[in-house]
Short mmCIF file of C-alpha atoms in Angstrom, two decimals:
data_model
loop_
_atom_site.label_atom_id
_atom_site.label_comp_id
_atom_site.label_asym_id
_atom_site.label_seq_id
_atom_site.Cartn_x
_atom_site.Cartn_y
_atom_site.Cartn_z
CA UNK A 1259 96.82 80.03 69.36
CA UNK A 1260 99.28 80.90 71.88
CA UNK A 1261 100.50 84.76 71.46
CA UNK A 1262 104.29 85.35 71.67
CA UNK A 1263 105.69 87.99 73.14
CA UNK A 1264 107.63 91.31 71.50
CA UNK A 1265 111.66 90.58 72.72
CA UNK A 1266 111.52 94.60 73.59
CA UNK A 1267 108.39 94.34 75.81
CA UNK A 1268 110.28 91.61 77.33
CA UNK A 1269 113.35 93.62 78.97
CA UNK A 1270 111.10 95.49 80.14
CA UNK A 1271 109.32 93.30 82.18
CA UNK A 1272 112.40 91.66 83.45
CA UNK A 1273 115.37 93.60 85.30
CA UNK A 1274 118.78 92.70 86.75
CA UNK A 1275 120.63 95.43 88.54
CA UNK A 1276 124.05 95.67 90.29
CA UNK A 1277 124.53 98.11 93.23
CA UNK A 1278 126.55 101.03 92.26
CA UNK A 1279 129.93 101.31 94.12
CA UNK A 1280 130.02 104.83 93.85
CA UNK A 1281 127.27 105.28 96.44
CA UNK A 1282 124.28 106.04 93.72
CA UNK A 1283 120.53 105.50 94.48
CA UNK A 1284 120.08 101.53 93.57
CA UNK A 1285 116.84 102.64 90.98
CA UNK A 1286 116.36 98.32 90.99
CA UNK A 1287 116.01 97.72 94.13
CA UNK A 1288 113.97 100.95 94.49
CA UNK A 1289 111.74 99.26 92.04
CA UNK A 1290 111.41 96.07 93.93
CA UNK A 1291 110.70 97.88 97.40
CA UNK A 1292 107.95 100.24 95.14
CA UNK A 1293 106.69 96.93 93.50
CA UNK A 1294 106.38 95.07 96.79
CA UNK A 1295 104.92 98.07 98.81
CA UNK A 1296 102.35 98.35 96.04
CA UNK A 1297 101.57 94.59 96.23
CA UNK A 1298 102.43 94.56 92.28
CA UNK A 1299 102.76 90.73 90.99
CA UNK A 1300 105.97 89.88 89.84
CA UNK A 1301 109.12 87.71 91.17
CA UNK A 1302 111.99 89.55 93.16
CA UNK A 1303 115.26 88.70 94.56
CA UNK A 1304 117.88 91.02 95.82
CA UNK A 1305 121.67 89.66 97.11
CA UNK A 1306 124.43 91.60 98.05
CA UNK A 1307 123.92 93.93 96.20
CA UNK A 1308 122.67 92.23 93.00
CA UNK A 1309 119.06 92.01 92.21
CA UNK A 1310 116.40 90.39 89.67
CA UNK A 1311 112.88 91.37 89.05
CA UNK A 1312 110.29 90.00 86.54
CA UNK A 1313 107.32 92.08 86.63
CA UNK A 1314 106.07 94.98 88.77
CA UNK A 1315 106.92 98.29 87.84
CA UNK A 1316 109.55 101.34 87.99
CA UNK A 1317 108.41 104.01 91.11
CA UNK A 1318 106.00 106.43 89.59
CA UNK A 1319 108.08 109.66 90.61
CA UNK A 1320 104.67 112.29 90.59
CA UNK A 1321 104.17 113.86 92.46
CA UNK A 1322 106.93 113.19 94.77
CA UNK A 1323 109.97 110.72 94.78
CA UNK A 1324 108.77 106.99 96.04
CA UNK A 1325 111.32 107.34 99.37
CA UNK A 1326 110.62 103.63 100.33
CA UNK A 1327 113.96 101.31 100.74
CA UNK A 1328 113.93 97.34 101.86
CA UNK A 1329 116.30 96.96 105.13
CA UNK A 1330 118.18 93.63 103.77
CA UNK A 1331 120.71 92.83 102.18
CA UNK A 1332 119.48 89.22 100.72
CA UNK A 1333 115.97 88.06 100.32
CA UNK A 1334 113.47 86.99 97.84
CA UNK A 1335 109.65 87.74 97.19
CA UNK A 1336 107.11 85.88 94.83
CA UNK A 1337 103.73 88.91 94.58
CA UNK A 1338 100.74 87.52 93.17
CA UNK A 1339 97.26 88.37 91.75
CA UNK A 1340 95.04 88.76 94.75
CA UNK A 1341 97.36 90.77 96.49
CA UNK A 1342 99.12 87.47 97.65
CA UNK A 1343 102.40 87.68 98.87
CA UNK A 1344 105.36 85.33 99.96
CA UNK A 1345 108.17 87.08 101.46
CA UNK A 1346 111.41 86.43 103.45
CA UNK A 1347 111.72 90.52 103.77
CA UNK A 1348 109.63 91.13 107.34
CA UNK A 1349 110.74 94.82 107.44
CA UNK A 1350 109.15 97.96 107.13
CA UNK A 1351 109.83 100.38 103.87
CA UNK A 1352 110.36 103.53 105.57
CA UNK A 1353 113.58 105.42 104.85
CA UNK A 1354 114.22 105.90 108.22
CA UNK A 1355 114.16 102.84 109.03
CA UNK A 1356 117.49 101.25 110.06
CA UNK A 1357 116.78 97.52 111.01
CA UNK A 1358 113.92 95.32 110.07
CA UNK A 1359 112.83 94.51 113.52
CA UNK A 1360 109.74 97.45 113.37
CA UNK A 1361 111.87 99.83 115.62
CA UNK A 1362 112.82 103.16 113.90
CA UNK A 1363 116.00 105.16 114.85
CA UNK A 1364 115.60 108.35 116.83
#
């Protein structure tokens, strides 16, 4: 028999997130570049600002602060088991990063 799922364990497998005006850290799209750096399956889009993820996982924090960031402001990524993945996003996650064309700023 087919097992259903808990509607709590649900939201948290699936986020949407809305880039703060106010110039705040974006924690979803921090999750998708984590999630995608880690190779963790799961479904991820980010537009303008806006962004949807169903599956990987929040940045484990310990002991330091995950620093990566994705250098686009539209794109879409499918992970899968296997370490699989099928990306638009070409770029590189370093911080310092300020284009995805593999050149960093000096």
């Amino acid at each position: 028999m087919l097992g259903t799922k808990n509607p709590k364990n649900i939201s948290k497998t699936i986020a949407i997130g809305r880039k703060s005006s106010s110039g705040k850290e974006n924690e979803a799209m921090r999750a998708i570049a984590y999630s995608m750096d880690l190779l963790l399956p799961g479904f991820y889009v980010w537009v303008l600002g806006f962004s949807f993820r169903i599956g990987g996982s929040l940045p484990d924090d310990s002991p330091y602060k995950y620093p990566g960031e994705i250098h686009s402001h539209t794109g879409i990524a499918l992970v899968l088991p296997g370490y699989r993945i099928f990306t638009t996003y070409q770029g590189s996650y370093d911080p310092k990063q300020t284009s995805n064309t593999g050149a960093n700023s000096f």
